[in-house]
Short mmCIF file of C-alpha atoms and ligand atoms in Angstrom, two decimals:
data_model
loop_
_atom_site.label_atom_id
_atom_site.label_comp_id
_atom_site.label_asym_id
_atom_site.label_seq_id
_atom_site.Cartn_x
_atom_site.Cartn_y
_atom_site.Cartn_z
CA MET P 295 92.44 136.12 56.17
CA VAL P 296 92.10 132.87 54.29
CA SER P 297 95.29 130.89 54.52
CA SER P 298 97.00 129.74 51.35
CA PHE P 299 96.79 126.18 52.68
CA LYS P 300 93.02 126.48 52.95
CA GLU P 301 92.90 127.82 49.40
CA ALA P 302 95.01 124.91 48.21
CA LEU P 303 92.60 122.49 49.89
CA LYS P 304 89.63 124.23 48.31
CA SER P 305 91.19 124.42 44.86
CA GLY P 306 90.90 120.68 44.35
CA LYS P 307 94.60 120.29 43.56
CA PHE P 308 96.56 117.39 45.04
CA VAL P 309 97.83 118.94 48.25
CA VAL P 310 101.21 118.06 49.72
CA THR P 311 102.23 118.88 53.27
CA GLY P 312 105.45 117.98 55.02
CA GLU P 313 106.26 117.58 58.65
CA VAL P 314 109.12 119.52 60.25
CA ALA P 315 110.34 119.10 63.81
CA PRO P 316 111.85 121.92 65.86
CA PRO P 317 115.18 121.14 67.55
CA LYS P 318 115.93 120.27 71.13
CA GLY P 319 117.71 123.50 71.94
CA THR P 320 118.11 126.91 70.37
CA ASN P 321 120.30 125.94 67.45
CA LEU P 322 117.78 126.49 64.68
CA GLU P 323 120.19 126.12 61.78
CA LYS P 324 119.08 122.71 60.57
CA PHE P 325 115.42 123.51 61.17
CA VAL P 326 115.68 126.71 59.12
CA HIS P 327 117.50 124.77 56.42
CA HIS P 328 114.58 122.32 56.24
CA ILE P 329 112.08 125.16 56.09
CA ASP P 330 113.96 126.89 53.28
CA LEU P 331 114.25 123.63 51.39
CA LEU P 332 110.54 122.92 51.60
CA LYS P 333 108.79 126.27 51.61
CA ASP P 334 108.33 126.50 47.85
CA LYS P 335 107.79 122.79 47.33
CA VAL P 336 104.95 121.89 49.71
CA ASP P 337 101.60 123.56 50.28
CA ALA P 338 102.19 123.72 54.01
CA MET P 339 104.60 122.59 56.70
CA ASN P 340 103.33 120.94 59.86
CA VAL P 341 105.35 121.91 62.89
CA THR P 342 105.30 119.18 65.54
CA ASP P 343 104.45 119.86 69.18
CA HIS P 344 106.87 117.97 71.47
CA GLN P 345 106.34 114.92 69.31
CA SER P 346 106.19 111.65 71.26
CA SER P 347 106.23 113.81 74.41
CA VAL P 348 109.88 114.70 73.92
CA MET P 349 110.55 118.29 75.04
CA ARG P 350 111.71 120.56 72.23
CA PHE P 351 111.57 124.10 70.86
CA PRO P 352 107.84 124.90 70.77
CA SER P 353 105.60 124.35 67.77
CA LEU P 354 104.35 127.91 68.04
CA GLY P 355 107.90 129.27 67.74
CA GLY P 356 108.58 126.85 64.91
CA ALA P 357 105.41 127.88 63.06
CA LEU P 358 106.39 131.53 63.46
CA LEU P 359 109.77 130.76 61.95
CA VAL P 360 108.12 129.05 58.98
CA LYS P 361 106.02 132.17 58.50
CA GLU P 362 109.04 134.48 58.77
CA ARG P 363 110.92 132.44 56.17
CA GLY P 364 107.98 132.82 53.79
CA GLY P 365 106.46 129.35 54.21
CA GLU P 366 102.95 128.28 55.13
CA PRO P 367 102.80 126.75 58.62
CA VAL P 368 100.33 124.31 60.12
CA LEU P 369 100.56 124.68 63.87
CA GLN P 370 100.30 121.34 65.63
CA MET P 371 98.71 121.68 69.04
CA THR P 372 98.34 118.89 71.55
CA CYS P 373 96.24 119.01 74.71
CA ARG P 374 98.90 117.24 76.74
CA ASP P 375 100.76 120.25 78.14
CA ARG P 376 98.28 123.13 78.26
CA ASN P 377 94.89 123.66 79.82
CA ARG P 378 92.07 125.50 78.07
CA LEU P 379 93.37 128.93 79.08
CA ALA P 380 96.84 128.33 77.67
CA LEU P 381 95.53 126.70 74.48
CA GLN P 382 93.21 129.61 73.74
CA ALA P 383 95.97 132.10 74.51
CA ASP P 384 98.30 130.37 72.06
CA LEU P 385 95.58 130.39 69.41
CA LEU P 386 95.22 134.16 69.90
CA PHE P 387 98.95 134.63 69.57
CA ALA P 388 99.14 132.41 66.48
CA SER P 389 96.32 134.30 64.83
CA SER P 390 97.94 137.66 65.60
CA ARG P 391 101.07 136.52 63.78
CA GLY P 392 99.35 135.20 60.69
CA ILE P 393 99.54 131.54 61.61
CA ASN P 394 96.14 130.48 60.36
CA ASN P 395 96.27 126.69 60.18
CA VAL P 396 96.04 124.45 63.18
CA LEU P 397 96.12 120.70 63.61
CA CYS P 398 94.29 119.70 66.78
CA LEU P 399 95.67 116.65 68.55
CA THR P 400 95.03 115.01 71.89
CA GLY P 401 98.73 114.24 72.31
CA ASP P 402 100.73 111.25 73.49
CA SER P 403 101.05 110.34 77.14
CA VAL P 404 104.00 112.02 78.86
CA MET P 405 105.01 108.51 79.88
CA LEU P 406 106.15 107.86 76.30
CA GLY P 407 108.57 110.78 76.29
CA ASP P 408 111.65 112.09 78.03
CA HIS P 409 109.96 113.76 81.01
CA LYS P 410 108.07 110.74 82.28
CA GLU P 411 107.48 112.18 85.75
CA ALA P 412 105.73 115.29 84.41
CA LYS P 413 102.07 116.02 85.12
CA SER P 414 99.99 115.66 82.00
CA VAL P 415 97.10 118.03 81.42
CA PHE P 416 94.43 116.75 78.98
CA ASP P 417 91.99 119.40 80.13
CA MET P 418 90.56 119.04 76.62
CA ASP P 419 90.74 116.52 73.79
CA SER P 420 91.27 116.92 70.06
CA SER P 421 87.58 117.28 69.17
CA GLN P 422 87.06 119.83 71.92
CA LEU P 423 90.07 121.81 70.68
CA VAL P 424 88.55 121.91 67.19
CA ALA P 425 85.27 123.13 68.70
CA THR P 426 87.20 125.75 70.68
CA VAL P 427 88.71 127.14 67.48
CA ARG P 428 85.26 127.41 65.95
CA LYS P 429 83.85 129.10 69.03
CA MET P 430 86.69 131.63 69.11
CA GLU P 431 86.05 132.38 65.45
CA LYS P 432 82.60 133.51 66.51
CA GLY P 433 84.22 136.03 68.84
CA LYS P 434 83.81 134.20 72.14
CA ASP P 435 86.16 132.34 74.41
CA LEU P 436 85.27 129.13 76.24
CA GLY P 437 84.26 131.08 79.32
CA GLY P 438 81.65 132.89 77.21
CA SER P 439 83.41 136.28 77.20
CA ASP P 440 83.79 138.40 74.08
CA LEU P 441 87.14 138.51 72.33
CA ASP P 442 88.50 141.91 71.36
CA GLY P 443 89.76 140.97 67.92
CA GLY P 444 88.87 137.64 66.39
CA VAL P 445 90.66 134.64 64.97
CA SER P 446 90.29 132.63 61.80
CA PHE P 447 91.79 129.21 61.27
CA CYS P 448 91.83 126.33 58.88
CA ALA P 449 91.46 123.61 61.51
CA GLY P 450 92.20 119.94 61.12
CA ALA P 451 92.65 116.74 63.07
CA ILE P 452 93.85 113.19 62.55
CA VAL P 453 92.46 109.70 62.12
CA THR P 454 93.93 106.20 62.24
CA PRO P 455 92.25 104.29 59.40
CA GLU P 456 93.70 100.97 60.57
CA ALA P 457 92.83 101.29 64.26
CA ASN P 458 91.65 98.14 65.99
CA PRO P 459 88.78 98.08 66.86
CA LEU P 460 87.91 100.49 64.04
CA GLU P 461 84.42 101.72 64.87
CA PRO P 462 85.31 103.76 68.00
CA GLN P 463 87.98 105.52 65.94
CA LEU P 464 85.46 106.31 63.21
CA ILE P 465 82.97 107.64 65.75
CA LYS P 466 85.66 110.01 66.99
CA PHE P 467 86.55 110.95 63.40
CA GLU P 468 82.93 111.92 62.79
CA LYS P 469 82.84 113.92 66.02
CA LYS P 470 85.93 115.87 64.93
CA ILE P 471 84.23 116.72 61.65
CA GLU P 472 81.03 117.73 63.43
CA ALA P 473 83.12 119.90 65.74
CA GLY P 474 84.40 121.70 62.64
CA ALA P 475 87.50 119.96 61.29
CA GLU P 476 88.05 120.96 57.66
CA PHE P 477 90.89 118.59 56.95
CA ILE P 478 92.02 115.27 58.35
CA GLN P 479 95.51 113.83 58.18
CA THR P 480 95.71 110.09 58.51
CA GLN P 481 98.14 107.99 60.47
CA ALA P 482 100.65 106.40 58.08
CA VAL P 483 98.98 104.10 55.57
CA TYR P 484 100.90 101.42 53.69
CA ASP P 485 98.18 99.10 52.47
CA LEU P 486 96.54 101.28 49.85
CA ASP P 487 93.74 98.83 49.09
CA LYS P 488 92.69 99.03 52.72
CA PHE P 489 93.05 102.79 52.54
CA LYS P 490 90.68 102.84 49.57
CA ASP P 491 88.06 101.09 51.69
CA PHE P 492 88.49 103.75 54.35
CA MET P 493 88.12 106.47 51.73
CA LYS P 494 84.88 104.94 50.47
CA TYR P 495 83.52 105.58 53.95
CA ALA P 496 85.26 108.93 54.51
CA ARG P 497 84.06 110.41 51.23
CA GLN P 498 80.56 110.87 52.63
CA PHE P 499 81.82 113.63 54.91
CA PRO P 500 82.55 117.26 53.99
CA VAL P 501 86.24 117.07 54.84
CA LYS P 502 89.55 116.98 52.97
CA ILE P 503 91.65 113.91 53.61
CA LEU P 504 95.45 113.88 53.45
CA ALA P 505 96.96 110.40 53.51
CA GLY P 506 99.85 110.02 55.93
CA VAL P 507 103.09 108.74 54.43
CA ILE P 508 106.01 107.88 56.71
CA LEU P 509 109.35 107.34 54.99
CA LEU P 510 110.66 103.84 55.69
CA THR P 511 114.36 104.08 56.50
CA SER P 512 115.17 100.41 57.04
CA ALA P 513 113.54 97.01 57.48
CA PRO P 514 114.10 97.05 61.28
CA MET P 515 112.47 100.50 61.44
CA ALA P 516 109.42 99.12 59.62
CA ARG P 517 109.25 96.17 62.01
CA PHE P 518 109.65 98.51 64.96
CA MET P 519 106.67 100.57 63.80
CA ASN P 520 104.57 97.45 63.31
CA LYS P 521 105.31 96.43 66.85
CA ASN P 522 105.16 99.76 68.63
CA ILE P 523 103.01 102.27 66.77
CA ALA P 524 99.28 101.86 67.15
CA GLY P 525 97.46 101.52 63.84
CA VAL P 526 100.58 101.34 61.67
CA ASN P 527 100.84 98.16 59.63
CA VAL P 528 103.65 97.85 57.12
CA PRO P 529 102.73 94.80 55.03
CA LYS P 530 105.25 91.95 54.88
CA GLU P 531 105.97 92.55 51.18
CA LEU P 532 107.14 96.08 51.93
CA VAL P 533 109.26 94.97 54.88
CA ASP P 534 110.83 92.33 52.61
CA GLU P 535 111.36 94.89 49.89
CA MET P 536 113.17 97.13 52.39
CA ALA P 537 115.25 94.16 53.55
CA SER P 538 116.17 93.32 49.94
CA ALA P 539 117.79 96.72 49.41
CA PRO P 540 121.56 96.51 48.80
CA LYS P 541 123.83 97.55 51.66
CA GLY P 542 123.64 101.30 52.11
CA GLY P 543 120.65 101.45 49.80
CA ALA P 544 117.82 101.19 52.32
CA LEU P 545 117.08 104.89 52.36
CA ALA P 546 116.91 105.04 48.57
CA LYS P 547 114.55 102.08 48.69
CA GLY P 548 112.39 103.86 51.26
CA ILE P 549 112.22 106.95 49.05
CA GLU P 550 111.28 104.78 46.09
CA ILE P 551 108.48 103.08 48.06
CA ALA P 552 107.11 106.36 49.45
CA GLY P 553 107.26 107.93 45.99
CA ARG P 554 105.51 104.93 44.44
CA MET P 555 102.74 105.05 47.04
CA ILE P 556 102.17 108.78 46.65
CA ARG P 557 102.12 108.43 42.88
CA ARG P 558 99.42 105.77 43.14
CA ILE P 559 97.36 107.79 45.64
CA HIS P 560 97.61 110.76 43.26
CA GLU P 561 96.93 108.91 40.02
CA GLU P 562 93.99 106.99 41.41
CA LYS P 563 92.66 110.15 43.07
CA MET P 564 92.22 108.23 46.31
CA CYS P 565 92.08 111.35 48.47
CA ASP P 566 92.84 115.06 48.49
CA GLY P 567 96.56 114.93 49.10
CA VAL P 568 99.34 113.54 51.22
CA HIS P 569 101.10 114.45 54.42
CA ILE P 570 104.74 113.36 54.28
CA MET P 571 106.57 112.48 57.46
CA ALA P 572 110.27 111.83 56.97
CA ILE P 573 110.99 111.68 60.66
CA GLY P 574 114.47 113.11 61.25
CA LYS P 575 115.16 113.16 57.50
CA GLU P 576 113.09 116.15 56.45
CA GLU P 577 115.67 117.08 53.82
CA LEU P 578 114.55 114.02 51.83
CA ILE P 579 110.97 115.23 51.35
CA PRO P 580 111.81 116.87 47.99
CA ASP P 581 113.37 113.56 46.84
CA ILE P 582 110.22 111.70 47.84
CA MET P 583 108.13 114.22 45.91
CA ALA P 584 110.39 113.82 42.89
CA ALA P 585 110.03 110.04 43.10
CA ALA P 586 106.27 110.55 43.14
CA GLY P 587 106.43 112.74 40.05
CA LEU P 588 105.27 115.76 42.01
CA ASP P 589 108.14 118.16 41.35
CA MET D 42 84.21 96.76 98.79
CA ILE D 43 86.53 99.63 98.09
CA ARG D 44 90.08 99.40 99.30
CA SER D 45 92.98 101.72 99.77
CA VAL D 46 95.64 100.14 97.57
CA THR D 47 99.24 100.48 98.65
CA GLN D 48 102.76 99.38 97.84
CA GLN D 49 105.80 99.26 100.11
CA LYS D 50 108.21 102.14 99.69
CA PRO D 51 111.64 101.17 98.35
CA GLU D 52 114.03 100.13 101.11
CA GLN D 53 116.48 102.96 100.37
CA GLU D 54 113.75 105.54 100.78
CA ILE D 55 112.78 104.15 104.18
CA ASP D 56 116.46 104.11 105.15
CA ARG D 57 116.76 107.75 104.13
CA LEU D 58 113.61 108.77 106.00
CA LEU D 59 114.81 106.97 109.14
CA LYS D 60 118.33 108.38 109.03
CA GLY D 61 119.34 109.56 112.49
CA LEU D 62 116.14 108.20 114.01
CA ASP D 63 117.28 105.17 115.95
CA ARG D 64 114.25 104.24 118.02
CA VAL D 65 111.25 103.28 115.95
CA PHE D 66 107.69 102.20 116.73
CA ILE D 67 105.99 100.37 113.85
CA ILE D 68 102.26 100.46 113.16
CA GLY D 69 100.30 98.28 110.71
CA CYS D 70 96.60 97.92 109.93
CA GLY D 71 94.28 94.94 109.80
CA THR D 72 92.15 96.08 106.88
CA CYS D 73 93.21 97.10 103.36
CA VAL D 74 96.98 96.75 103.84
CA THR D 75 96.52 93.29 105.30
CA LEU D 76 94.62 92.31 102.17
CA THR D 77 97.32 93.69 99.88
CA HIS D 78 100.12 92.19 102.03
CA THR D 79 101.77 95.54 102.54
CA GLY D 80 101.13 96.39 106.20
CA GLY D 81 99.52 93.46 108.02
CA GLU D 82 101.02 91.34 110.85
CA PRO D 83 103.54 89.46 108.66
CA GLU D 84 104.83 92.63 106.98
CA VAL D 85 105.15 94.49 110.26
CA SER D 86 107.15 91.58 111.75
CA ALA D 87 109.37 91.46 108.67
CA MET D 88 109.98 95.20 108.91
CA LYS D 89 110.88 94.85 112.58
CA GLU D 90 113.38 92.17 111.68
CA THR D 91 114.92 94.18 108.84
CA LEU D 92 115.27 97.35 110.87
CA THR D 93 116.67 95.50 113.87
CA GLN D 94 119.35 94.03 111.61
CA LYS D 95 120.16 97.54 110.47
CA GLY D 96 120.79 98.51 114.08
CA LYS D 97 117.51 100.23 114.90
CA LEU D 98 115.87 99.78 118.24
CA ILE D 99 112.21 98.83 117.81
CA THR D 100 110.37 100.17 120.85
CA GLY D 101 107.22 98.26 119.90
CA THR D 102 104.85 97.23 117.14
CA LEU D 103 101.11 97.37 116.82
CA VAL D 104 98.65 96.29 114.13
CA VAL D 105 95.44 98.28 114.67
CA PRO D 106 92.19 96.90 113.24
CA VAL D 107 91.27 99.98 111.16
CA ALA D 108 93.93 102.68 111.09
CA CYS D 109 91.69 105.30 109.47
CA ASP D 110 89.07 104.94 112.23
CA ASN D 111 88.93 107.53 115.00
CA LEU D 112 89.09 104.73 117.60
CA THR D 113 92.72 104.16 116.59
CA GLY D 114 93.65 107.05 118.89
CA GLU D 115 92.29 105.16 121.92
CA MET D 116 94.31 102.07 121.05
CA LEU D 117 97.49 104.05 120.66
CA LYS D 118 97.06 105.50 124.17
CA GLU D 119 97.58 102.02 125.59
CA PHE D 120 101.03 101.99 123.97
CA GLY D 121 101.84 105.49 125.13
CA LYS D 122 105.10 104.61 126.79
CA GLN D 123 106.59 102.64 123.90
CA ILE D 124 105.48 105.35 121.49
CA ASP D 125 107.01 108.05 123.67
CA GLN D 126 110.34 106.24 123.65
CA ALA D 127 110.46 106.22 119.88
CA ASP D 128 112.13 108.91 117.74
CA ALA D 129 109.65 108.25 114.97
CA LEU D 130 106.65 106.17 114.02
CA LEU D 131 107.00 104.04 110.91
CA ILE D 132 103.43 103.61 109.75
CA MET D 133 102.70 100.77 107.36
CA THR D 134 99.09 101.75 106.65
CA CYS D 135 97.65 103.73 103.78
CA ALA D 136 98.04 107.50 103.94
CA PHE D 137 94.58 107.88 105.50
CA GLY D 138 95.85 105.91 108.46
CA VAL D 139 99.16 107.78 108.54
CA GLN D 140 97.37 111.13 108.64
CA ASN D 141 94.84 109.94 111.20
CA ILE D 142 97.62 108.80 113.52
CA ALA D 143 99.71 111.92 112.88
CA SER D 144 96.79 114.10 113.92
CA GLN D 145 96.53 112.33 117.29
CA LEU D 146 100.16 112.14 118.40
CA LYS D 147 102.96 114.67 118.71
CA LYS D 148 105.47 112.55 116.80
CA MET D 149 107.14 112.54 113.42
CA VAL D 150 105.37 109.98 111.27
CA ILE D 151 107.06 108.17 108.43
CA PRO D 152 104.90 106.41 105.88
CA GLY D 153 106.25 102.98 105.07
CA LEU D 154 103.95 102.62 102.07
CA ASN D 155 102.96 104.53 98.98
CA THR D 156 99.19 104.89 98.65
CA LEU D 157 98.42 104.20 95.01
CA PHE D 158 94.68 104.57 94.64
CA ILE D 159 91.31 103.82 96.12
CA GLY D 160 90.29 100.76 94.18
CA LYS D 161 88.11 97.74 93.92
CA GLU D 162 89.26 94.13 94.11
CA THR D 163 88.06 93.04 90.69
CA ALA D 164 89.52 89.54 90.82
CA PHE D 165 91.37 87.66 93.54
CA GLY D 166 94.52 89.64 94.21
CA GLU D 167 93.79 92.19 91.51
CA PHE D 168 92.83 95.77 92.24
CA ASN D 169 91.64 98.41 89.83
CA GLU D 170 91.09 102.12 90.15
CA ILE D 171 87.62 102.76 88.80
CA CYS D 172 86.60 106.13 90.27
CA THR D 173 88.66 109.14 91.30
CA GLN D 174 85.73 110.97 92.90
CA CYS D 175 85.73 113.83 90.40
CA GLY D 176 82.61 115.54 91.72
CA THR D 177 80.76 115.65 88.40
CA CYS D 178 79.90 112.05 87.58
CA ILE D 179 79.45 111.43 83.86
CA ILE D 180 79.08 107.67 83.67
CA GLY D 181 75.37 107.93 82.86
CA GLU D 182 76.45 108.31 79.22
CA THR D 183 79.33 105.86 79.13
CA GLY D 184 77.60 102.64 80.08
CA GLY D 185 78.67 102.86 83.72
CA ILE D 186 82.40 102.75 82.92
CA CYS D 187 84.39 105.78 84.04
CA PRO D 188 86.57 107.36 81.33
CA VAL D 189 87.76 110.06 83.73
CA THR D 190 89.55 107.36 85.72
CA SER D 191 89.89 104.32 83.46
CA CYS D 192 91.19 106.26 80.45
CA HIS D 193 94.79 107.27 81.13
CA LYS D 194 94.10 110.71 79.67
CA GLY D 195 90.61 111.07 81.12
CA LEU D 196 89.17 111.59 77.63
CA VAL D 197 85.41 111.96 77.30
CA ASN D 198 84.83 111.91 73.54
CA GLY D 199 86.26 108.56 72.51
CA PRO D 200 89.65 106.90 72.16
CA CYS D 201 92.94 108.62 71.45
CA GLY D 202 95.19 107.54 68.59
CA GLY D 203 97.29 105.37 70.86
CA THR D 204 94.62 102.75 71.52
CA ASP D 205 95.82 99.40 70.24
CA ASN D 206 93.90 96.13 70.09
CA GLY D 207 91.84 97.10 73.10
CA LYS D 208 94.86 98.10 75.18
CA CYS D 209 96.10 101.48 76.35
CA GLU D 210 99.11 103.21 74.79
CA ILE D 211 100.90 103.33 78.14
CA ASP D 212 100.65 99.67 79.09
CA LYS D 213 99.71 96.53 77.19
CA ASN D 214 98.35 95.15 80.47
CA LYS D 215 95.83 97.95 80.83
CA ASP D 216 92.57 97.88 78.92
CA CYS D 217 91.75 100.90 76.80
CA ALA D 218 88.76 102.38 78.61
CA TRP D 219 87.25 103.48 75.33
CA THR D 220 87.26 99.96 73.90
CA LEU D 221 85.47 98.82 77.05
CA ILE D 222 82.96 101.67 76.83
CA TYR D 223 82.41 101.05 73.12
CA ASN D 224 81.79 97.33 73.69
CA ARG D 225 79.41 98.02 76.54
CA LEU D 226 77.40 100.69 74.70
CA LYS D 227 77.27 98.53 71.60
CA GLU D 228 75.94 95.64 73.65
CA LEU D 229 73.31 97.93 75.13
CA GLY D 230 72.41 99.33 71.71
CA ARG D 231 73.36 102.81 72.89
CA LEU D 232 76.29 103.85 70.70
CA ASP D 233 74.38 107.10 70.27
CA CYS D 234 75.81 108.08 73.68
CA MET D 235 79.32 107.78 72.30
CA ARG D 236 78.46 109.81 69.21
CA LYS D 237 77.32 112.73 71.33
CA TYR D 238 79.89 115.52 71.57
CA GLN D 239 80.92 116.11 75.17
CA PRO D 240 82.14 119.61 75.99
CA PRO D 241 85.30 120.12 78.06
CA ARG D 242 84.72 118.70 81.53
CA ASN D 243 83.64 120.75 84.50
CA HIS D 244 86.49 120.57 86.99
CA LEU D 245 84.65 122.73 89.47
CA GLY D 246 82.62 119.84 90.90
CA GLU D 247 84.43 119.90 94.21
CA PRO D 248 87.67 121.84 94.21
CA THR D 249 90.50 120.12 96.08
CA PRO D 250 90.51 119.73 99.06
CA GLY D 251 87.04 118.20 99.10
CA LYS D 252 84.91 119.17 102.05
CA LEU D 253 81.28 118.47 102.87
CA ARG D 254 79.24 119.35 105.89
CA ILE D 255 75.85 117.71 106.19
CA GLU D 256 73.29 120.29 107.25
CA ASN D 257 70.24 119.11 109.10
S1 SF4 T 248 82.94 110.34 86.47
FE1 SF4 T 248 84.30 108.76 87.17
S2 SF4 T 248 85.64 109.76 88.65
FE2 SF4 T 248 83.89 111.07 88.39
S3 SF4 T 248 82.52 110.42 90.02
FE3 SF4 T 248 81.89 109.30 88.18
S4 SF4 T 248 83.00 107.37 88.31
FE4 SF4 T 248 83.97 108.77 89.78
S1 SF4 T 249 94.61 104.21 74.77
FE1 SF4 T 249 92.50 104.29 75.51
S2 SF4 T 249 92.67 104.36 77.74
FE2 SF4 T 249 94.69 104.83 76.94
S3 SF4 T 249 94.74 107.05 76.83
FE3 SF4 T 249 94.05 106.38 74.83
S4 SF4 T 249 91.82 106.34 74.93
FE4 SF4 T 249 92.58 106.49 77.03
#
């Protein structure tokens, strides 16, 4: 079955996806609220997989919930916690439940999360996970055995357009596409002129690109990202603009900036869509879309 | 030369391990742990001093030349009486030495050190883990730099998203292996190696525990 997300990507429309994070615990109320709020607004919802190596309700369960509420899920899968048996098994389960989009990630180190003493797995990496999906679609598992009942996925991966040094990152980007990635989400981009340069390069490949947009919530948060998140560079002007917001108005300013950026990406047809990350403030994604003129 | 790289266990842990064991014989080693200042003559003397102050009776101390060598057993025999008098042996060698000694004596052994890795002294006083003996060596395509060991995640297809200005996402003092590999392959004009898709690694090279018998 072709997923509606895949159809949206193929249609040539400006695709919008939003990120939703399952809770730490079994209280799904807020999570369901976010899903219900977004399901008719975005083309798909990405469900994070123990983001930043912090243990939570699983992405597979979250994606299932999105499906049950009538939304379109993108299952995020990292290689940090599962070996190739477990990853393939989860792909089978996802497919059996109509979860047909997967975002293949290597995953953060467990040392960055809240179970620092855990054993990390990394039996595979992101490009190998993409290749695994493609192999399973041909009816075989990684051990070479036949699958009784196949799978079909719209598979994607990520890229950091402002990585330093850049070329190794681009080599990996190309390997992910060769392995079969149909769409690529980018790490958050703030300098759109730089992003345009990246797109000039990326356009030569048969892949859909969704620009990553992270909602800025305050000037200190922007500075924190500059310091601590690899490949994220919030230009000084934007940090200053956040700082200039009146007391209590930082969030509104962040929404305005995100909306302005998305509007420009859309109007200048820079890429195929955006992936909005409003970390911890998922309920604001519709406001960001409205600010971008996308409602 | 490769070295077994160690660090002293925290004092509280040693206290806990020695609880109720009042007579202690301390063993050090003249090779790797002497070089890393974790279990040579000075450290063994300091440990004797510390434990004596804590009320332990030190029945003797000995720094063997190479604790992981089979000859160590012969040397220990000469100290048989002092060892017999002890409730436990506190062994300030790497875990190879601890296990070698444990296999030769009927005594509880207590490691005084944590064995971190088998590494190479890359600069004076600096040790790096560069090979974890995986059994299926792949460095013929990575410019002689091991991503299995030097990349925190053991990735074989290029850097993860956490790589930052040539450093690893877990520690700004650790180089990102994939920046090193990229620089090396670029210098050698062989970036084609990095562009080649590598399938998931074969972990069946030598299943743990490794064992090899040379047939004639
Ligand atoms: S790939 Fe790395 S860990 Fe494996 S044998 Fe070669 S150098 Fe050692
Ligand atoms: S930053 Fe570099 S060395 Fe560290 S895990 Fe990622 S690729 Fe490996």
